[in-house]
Amino acid sequence: MDKIADKLFKGIDYFTGILTGLMVLFVFLNVVLRTFFNSGLTWSEELARYLFVFVTYIGAISAMRANAHLGVDTLISRMKPQVQMVMYVVSQLIIMALMVILIQGSLKMVAQNTQSRTAALGIPYAFLYAVGILTGVAIAIMAILNIVHALKNPSKISEIVTMSTSDDDEIASDAKEGSEELSDEEYARRLREEGGK
């Protein structure tokens, strides 16, 4: 099951990357056309805007799975495991409640905009608002799975509640090792060297 989910999310990540590339391409193309030819593609700005919405919502799904949303784990990481479990379950329940609100709002927007179309592309607005439903359902399901995983693995709760870190944090911590006796210049040099690897 995990292998299937991994492949699915890898596909979602690739799809998001393709959408981002298309968005950049359309914006760049429009800038070039407006700058050098004093004309532009009427549809490219609209398409880029909608691609941005899709990338944001679909990216939120991937970030939820990777535990990569912005978060501060300073308080929860210092709590006892039992308190960490309660706080984690409550946070996932809050996420589920917020996703229910997102789904309800998106359903209303889809219903209100079934006849409305975008100006340049003629895409039904209902299609654009449907991504909120997809995102809400996917994140709510992941929140449920997160709760089940945490309850089945109480000994790993400290790992589960820890927010994922960026490569920059790892580079900085590697460079900081043994830096107590280093000058500021030496520390900066070591940080640059670690970043260049």
PDB file of C-alpha atoms in Angstrom:
ATOM      1  CA  MET A   1       0.000   0.000   0.000  1.00  0.00           C
ATOM      2  CA  ASP A   2       2.836   2.393   0.870  1.00  0.00           C
ATOM      3  CA  LYS A   3       4.557   1.722  -2.461  1.00  0.00           C
ATOM      4  CA  ILE A   4       1.367   2.602  -4.338  1.00  0.00           C
ATOM      5  CA  ALA A   5       0.975   5.788  -2.291  1.00  0.00           C
ATOM      6  CA  ASP A   6       4.634   6.685  -2.878  1.00  0.00           C
ATOM      7  CA  LYS A   7       4.199   6.284  -6.638  1.00  0.00           C
ATOM      8  CA  LEU A   8       0.965   8.281  -6.569  1.00  0.00           C
ATOM      9  CA  PHE A   9       2.559  11.159  -4.696  1.00  0.00           C
ATOM     10  CA  LYS A  10       5.655  11.064  -6.866  1.00  0.00           C
ATOM     11  CA  GLY A  11       3.299  11.427  -9.842  1.00  0.00           C
ATOM     12  CA  ILE A  12       1.529  14.317  -8.115  1.00  0.00           C
ATOM     13  CA  ASP A  13       4.887  16.002  -7.509  1.00  0.00           C
ATOM     14  CA  TYR A  14       5.855  15.608 -11.179  1.00  0.00           C
ATOM     15  CA  PHE A  15       2.445  16.914 -12.255  1.00  0.00           C
ATOM     16  CA  THR A  16       2.864  19.949  -9.985  1.00  0.00           C
ATOM     17  CA  GLY A  17       6.324  20.531 -11.445  1.00  0.00           C
ATOM     18  CA  ILE A  18       4.928  20.423 -14.981  1.00  0.00           C
ATOM     19  CA  LEU A  19       2.165  22.882 -14.053  1.00  0.00           C
ATOM     20  CA  THR A  20       4.748  25.210 -12.493  1.00  0.00           C
ATOM     21  CA  GLY A  21       6.920  25.010 -15.607  1.00  0.00           C
ATOM     22  CA  LEU A  22       3.947  25.800 -17.839  1.00  0.00           C
ATOM     23  CA  MET A  23       3.003  28.728 -15.626  1.00  0.00           C
ATOM     24  CA  VAL A  24       6.517  30.187 -15.842  1.00  0.00           C
ATOM     25  CA  LEU A  25       6.629  29.583 -19.588  1.00  0.00           C
ATOM     26  CA  PHE A  26       3.318  31.381 -20.226  1.00  0.00           C
ATOM     27  CA  VAL A  27       4.253  34.366 -18.068  1.00  0.00           C
ATOM     28  CA  PHE A  28       7.708  34.621 -19.678  1.00  0.00           C
ATOM     29  CA  LEU A  29       6.229  34.314 -23.175  1.00  0.00           C
ATOM     30  CA  ASN A  30       3.699  37.044 -22.455  1.00  0.00           C
ATOM     31  CA  VAL A  31       6.381  39.359 -21.040  1.00  0.00           C
ATOM     32  CA  VAL A  32       8.563  38.868 -24.124  1.00  0.00           C
ATOM     33  CA  LEU A  33       5.655  39.438 -26.492  1.00  0.00           C
ATOM     34  CA  ARG A  34       4.525  42.591 -24.673  1.00  0.00           C
ATOM     35  CA  THR A  35       8.031  43.988 -24.356  1.00  0.00           C
ATOM     36  CA  PHE A  36       9.347  43.361 -27.856  1.00  0.00           C
ATOM     37  CA  PHE A  37       6.230  43.077 -30.001  1.00  0.00           C
ATOM     38  CA  ASN A  38       3.816  45.340 -28.104  1.00  0.00           C
ATOM     39  CA  SER A  39       1.194  42.590 -27.997  1.00  0.00           C
ATOM     40  CA  GLY A  40       0.479  39.604 -25.831  1.00  0.00           C
ATOM     41  CA  LEU A  41      -1.529  36.456 -25.615  1.00  0.00           C
ATOM     42  CA  THR A  42      -4.841  37.302 -23.997  1.00  0.00           C
ATOM     43  CA  TRP A  43      -5.257  33.817 -22.587  1.00  0.00           C
ATOM     44  CA  SER A  44      -1.763  33.273 -21.142  1.00  0.00           C
ATOM     45  CA  GLU A  45      -2.145  35.563 -18.134  1.00  0.00           C
ATOM     46  CA  GLU A  46      -5.457  33.956 -17.227  1.00  0.00           C
ATOM     47  CA  LEU A  47      -4.077  30.446 -17.669  1.00  0.00           C
ATOM     48  CA  ALA A  48      -0.994  31.259 -15.586  1.00  0.00           C
ATOM     49  CA  ARG A  49      -3.228  32.550 -12.783  1.00  0.00           C
ATOM     50  CA  TYR A  50      -5.319  29.376 -12.757  1.00  0.00           C
ATOM     51  CA  LEU A  51      -2.245  27.166 -12.956  1.00  0.00           C
ATOM     52  CA  PHE A  52      -0.948  28.991  -9.878  1.00  0.00           C
ATOM     53  CA  VAL A  53      -4.150  28.108  -8.023  1.00  0.00           C
ATOM     54  CA  PHE A  54      -3.854  24.449  -9.033  1.00  0.00           C
ATOM     55  CA  VAL A  55      -0.163  24.286  -8.090  1.00  0.00           C
ATOM     56  CA  THR A  56      -0.935  25.794  -4.682  1.00  0.00           C
ATOM     57  CA  TYR A  57      -3.778  23.421  -3.855  1.00  0.00           C
ATOM     58  CA  ILE A  58      -2.132  20.288  -5.245  1.00  0.00           C
ATOM     59  CA  GLY A  59       1.144  21.262  -3.571  1.00  0.00           C
ATOM     60  CA  ALA A  60      -0.715  21.486  -0.261  1.00  0.00           C
ATOM     61  CA  ILE A  61      -1.660  17.829  -0.652  1.00  0.00           C
ATOM     62  CA  SER A  62       1.974  16.822  -1.186  1.00  0.00           C
ATOM     63  CA  ALA A  63       3.128  19.003   1.701  1.00  0.00           C
ATOM     64  CA  MET A  64       0.571  17.379   4.020  1.00  0.00           C
ATOM     65  CA  ARG A  65       1.876  13.924   3.185  1.00  0.00           C
ATOM     66  CA  ALA A  66       5.509  14.958   3.714  1.00  0.00           C
ATOM     67  CA  ASN A  67       4.687  16.877   6.920  1.00  0.00           C
ATOM     68  CA  ALA A  68       6.274  19.858   5.178  1.00  0.00           C
ATOM     69  CA  HIS A  69       3.758  22.593   5.923  1.00  0.00           C
ATOM     70  CA  LEU A  70       5.125  25.494   7.908  1.00  0.00           C
ATOM     71  CA  GLY A  71       5.031  24.756  11.572  1.00  0.00           C
ATOM     72  CA  VAL A  72       6.811  25.338  14.834  1.00  0.00           C
ATOM     73  CA  ASP A  73       7.501  22.248  16.902  1.00  0.00           C
ATOM     74  CA  THR A  74       9.451  23.950  19.690  1.00  0.00           C
ATOM     75  CA  LEU A  75       6.688  23.526  22.273  1.00  0.00           C
ATOM     76  CA  ILE A  76       5.392  20.087  21.309  1.00  0.00           C
ATOM     77  CA  SER A  77       8.879  18.573  21.048  1.00  0.00           C
ATOM     78  CA  ARG A  78       9.499  19.405  24.720  1.00  0.00           C
ATOM     79  CA  MET A  79       6.336  17.726  25.987  1.00  0.00           C
ATOM     80  CA  LYS A  80       5.970  14.199  27.344  1.00  0.00           C
ATOM     81  CA  PRO A  81       4.987  11.589  24.737  1.00  0.00           C
ATOM     82  CA  GLN A  82       1.433  11.314  26.095  1.00  0.00           C
ATOM     83  CA  VAL A  83       0.920  15.069  25.754  1.00  0.00           C
ATOM     84  CA  GLN A  84       2.511  14.994  22.288  1.00  0.00           C
ATOM     85  CA  MET A  85      -0.009  12.342  21.240  1.00  0.00           C
ATOM     86  CA  VAL A  86      -2.962  14.387  22.474  1.00  0.00           C
ATOM     87  CA  MET A  87      -1.681  17.566  20.846  1.00  0.00           C
ATOM     88  CA  TYR A  88      -0.989  15.751  17.564  1.00  0.00           C
ATOM     89  CA  VAL A  89      -4.434  14.146  17.430  1.00  0.00           C
ATOM     90  CA  VAL A  90      -6.094  17.482  18.250  1.00  0.00           C
ATOM     91  CA  SER A  91      -4.081  19.220  15.521  1.00  0.00           C
ATOM     92  CA  GLN A  92      -5.145  16.596  12.970  1.00  0.00           C
ATOM     93  CA  LEU A  93      -8.792  16.971  14.068  1.00  0.00           C
ATOM     94  CA  ILE A  94      -8.506  20.737  13.571  1.00  0.00           C
ATOM     95  CA  ILE A  95      -7.077  20.138  10.096  1.00  0.00           C
ATOM     96  CA  MET A  96     -10.017  17.842   9.317  1.00  0.00           C
ATOM     97  CA  ALA A  97     -12.497  20.472  10.519  1.00  0.00           C
ATOM     98  CA  LEU A  98     -10.849  23.117   8.348  1.00  0.00           C
ATOM     99  CA  MET A  99     -10.953  20.788   5.346  1.00  0.00           C
ATOM    100  CA  VAL A 100     -14.701  20.266   5.909  1.00  0.00           C
ATOM    101  CA  ILE A 101     -15.100  24.058   5.747  1.00  0.00           C
ATOM    102  CA  LEU A 102     -12.990  24.166   2.564  1.00  0.00           C
ATOM    103  CA  ILE A 103     -15.052  21.390   0.976  1.00  0.00           C
ATOM    104  CA  GLN A 104     -18.354  23.051   1.908  1.00  0.00           C
ATOM    105  CA  GLY A 105     -17.228  26.416   0.549  1.00  0.00           C
ATOM    106  CA  SER A 106     -15.895  24.840  -2.642  1.00  0.00           C
ATOM    107  CA  LEU A 107     -19.144  22.907  -3.170  1.00  0.00           C
ATOM    108  CA  LYS A 108     -21.117  26.150  -2.853  1.00  0.00           C
ATOM    109  CA  MET A 109     -18.815  27.920  -5.307  1.00  0.00           C
ATOM    110  CA  VAL A 110     -19.050  25.042  -7.792  1.00  0.00           C
ATOM    111  CA  ALA A 111     -22.863  25.085  -7.571  1.00  0.00           C
ATOM    112  CA  GLN A 112     -23.025  28.880  -8.017  1.00  0.00           C
ATOM    113  CA  ASN A 113     -20.641  28.941 -10.967  1.00  0.00           C
ATOM    114  CA  THR A 114     -21.738  26.067 -13.173  1.00  0.00           C
ATOM    115  CA  GLN A 115     -22.852  28.463 -15.909  1.00  0.00           C
ATOM    116  CA  SER A 116     -20.098  31.075 -15.506  1.00  0.00           C
ATOM    117  CA  ARG A 117     -17.014  30.864 -17.709  1.00  0.00           C
ATOM    118  CA  THR A 118     -13.626  32.555 -17.611  1.00  0.00           C
ATOM    119  CA  ALA A 119     -13.209  35.547 -19.923  1.00  0.00           C
ATOM    120  CA  ALA A 120     -10.346  34.473 -22.171  1.00  0.00           C
ATOM    121  CA  LEU A 121     -10.354  30.677 -22.049  1.00  0.00           C
ATOM    122  CA  GLY A 122     -14.047  29.963 -21.535  1.00  0.00           C
ATOM    123  CA  ILE A 123     -13.299  27.389 -18.821  1.00  0.00           C
ATOM    124  CA  PRO A 124     -16.205  26.858 -16.419  1.00  0.00           C
ATOM    125  CA  TYR A 125     -15.460  28.462 -13.064  1.00  0.00           C
ATOM    126  CA  ALA A 126     -16.934  25.355 -11.443  1.00  0.00           C
ATOM    127  CA  PHE A 127     -13.906  23.410 -12.699  1.00  0.00           C
ATOM    128  CA  LEU A 128     -11.557  25.881 -11.041  1.00  0.00           C
ATOM    129  CA  TYR A 129     -13.362  25.729  -7.702  1.00  0.00           C
ATOM    130  CA  ALA A 130     -13.476  21.916  -7.783  1.00  0.00           C
ATOM    131  CA  VAL A 131      -9.777  21.780  -6.909  1.00  0.00           C
ATOM    132  CA  GLY A 132     -10.769  22.926  -3.404  1.00  0.00           C
ATOM    133  CA  ILE A 133     -12.970  19.849  -3.060  1.00  0.00           C
ATOM    134  CA  LEU A 134     -10.158  17.563  -4.219  1.00  0.00           C
ATOM    135  CA  THR A 135      -7.673  19.169  -1.852  1.00  0.00           C
ATOM    136  CA  GLY A 136     -10.052  19.145   1.114  1.00  0.00           C
ATOM    137  CA  VAL A 137     -10.929  15.482   0.683  1.00  0.00           C
ATOM    138  CA  ALA A 138      -7.307  14.418   0.163  1.00  0.00           C
ATOM    139  CA  ILE A 139      -5.971  16.336   3.169  1.00  0.00           C
ATOM    140  CA  ALA A 140      -8.846  15.171   5.410  1.00  0.00           C
ATOM    141  CA  ILE A 141      -8.105  11.548   4.461  1.00  0.00           C
ATOM    142  CA  MET A 142      -4.412  12.082   5.201  1.00  0.00           C
ATOM    143  CA  ALA A 143      -5.279  13.618   8.584  1.00  0.00           C
ATOM    144  CA  ILE A 144      -7.325  10.511   9.442  1.00  0.00           C
ATOM    145  CA  LEU A 145      -4.452   8.272   8.327  1.00  0.00           C
ATOM    146  CA  ASN A 146      -2.030  10.394  10.385  1.00  0.00           C
ATOM    147  CA  ILE A 147      -4.154   9.847  13.500  1.00  0.00           C
ATOM    148  CA  VAL A 148      -4.352   6.093  12.873  1.00  0.00           C
ATOM    149  CA  HIS A 149      -0.593   5.923  12.274  1.00  0.00           C
ATOM    150  CA  ALA A 150       0.143   7.855  15.476  1.00  0.00           C
ATOM    151  CA  LEU A 151      -2.191   5.698  17.577  1.00  0.00           C
ATOM    152  CA  LYS A 152      -0.679   2.491  16.154  1.00  0.00           C
ATOM    153  CA  ASN A 153       2.880   3.745  16.787  1.00  0.00           C
ATOM    154  CA  PRO A 154       2.825   5.572  20.138  1.00  0.00           C
ATOM    155  CA  SER A 155       6.530   4.896  20.682  1.00  0.00           C
ATOM    156  CA  LYS A 156       7.343   6.976  17.564  1.00  0.00           C
ATOM    157  CA  ILE A 157       5.225  10.001  18.492  1.00  0.00           C
ATOM    158  CA  SER A 158       8.282  12.216  19.051  1.00  0.00           C
ATOM    159  CA  GLU A 159       9.386  11.539  15.457  1.00  0.00           C
ATOM    160  CA  ILE A 160       5.859  11.970  14.108  1.00  0.00           C
ATOM    161  CA  VAL A 161       5.293  15.401  15.647  1.00  0.00           C
ATOM    162  CA  THR A 162       8.629  16.793  14.498  1.00  0.00           C
ATOM    163  CA  MET A 163       8.250  19.083  11.508  1.00  0.00           C
ATOM    164  CA  SER A 164      10.377  18.213   8.514  1.00  0.00           C
ATOM    165  CA  THR A 165      13.341  20.513   8.071  1.00  0.00           C
ATOM    166  CA  SER A 166      14.902  21.981   4.996  1.00  0.00           C
ATOM    167  CA  ASP A 167      18.360  21.196   3.694  1.00  0.00           C
ATOM    168  CA  ASP A 168      19.451  24.649   4.863  1.00  0.00           C
ATOM    169  CA  ASP A 169      18.927  23.628   8.493  1.00  0.00           C
ATOM    170  CA  GLU A 170      21.051  20.507   8.036  1.00  0.00           C
ATOM    171  CA  ILE A 171      23.808  22.494   6.304  1.00  0.00           C
ATOM    172  CA  ALA A 172      23.824  25.078   9.083  1.00  0.00           C
ATOM    173  CA  SER A 173      23.956  22.421  11.808  1.00  0.00           C
ATOM    174  CA  ASP A 174      26.796  20.593  10.016  1.00  0.00           C
ATOM    175  CA  ALA A 175      28.738  23.836   9.695  1.00  0.00           C
ATOM    176  CA  LYS A 176      28.075  24.734  13.328  1.00  0.00           C
ATOM    177  CA  GLU A 177      29.680  21.537  14.656  1.00  0.00           C
ATOM    178  CA  GLY A 178      32.845  22.568  16.392  1.00  0.00           C
ATOM    179  CA  SER A 179      32.183  26.225  15.597  1.00  0.00           C
ATOM    180  CA  GLU A 180      32.288  27.398  19.211  1.00  0.00           C
ATOM    181  CA  GLU A 181      35.984  28.085  18.864  1.00  0.00           C
ATOM    182  CA  LEU A 182      35.695  29.489  15.311  1.00  0.00           C
ATOM    183  CA  SER A 183      35.716  33.132  14.350  1.00  0.00           C
ATOM    184  CA  ASP A 184      32.720  34.564  12.483  1.00  0.00           C
ATOM    185  CA  GLU A 185      34.684  34.543   9.233  1.00  0.00           C
ATOM    186  CA  GLU A 186      35.685  30.894   9.636  1.00  0.00           C
ATOM    187  CA  TYR A 187      32.126  29.905  10.519  1.00  0.00           C
ATOM    188  CA  ALA A 188      30.802  31.712   7.405  1.00  0.00           C
ATOM    189  CA  ARG A 189      33.454  30.019   5.238  1.00  0.00           C
ATOM    190  CA  ARG A 190      32.522  26.596   6.589  1.00  0.00           C
ATOM    191  CA  LEU A 191      28.826  27.331   6.021  1.00  0.00           C
ATOM    192  CA  ARG A 192      29.553  28.285   2.381  1.00  0.00           C
ATOM    193  CA  GLU A 193      31.582  25.107   1.892  1.00  0.00           C
ATOM    194  CA  GLU A 194      28.808  22.919   3.301  1.00  0.00           C
ATOM    195  CA  GLY A 195      26.291  24.669   1.055  1.00  0.00           C
ATOM    196  CA  GLY A 196      28.389  24.030  -2.038  1.00  0.00           C
ATOM    197  CA  LYS A 197      28.343  20.242  -1.627  1.00  0.00           C
TER     198      LYS A 197
END
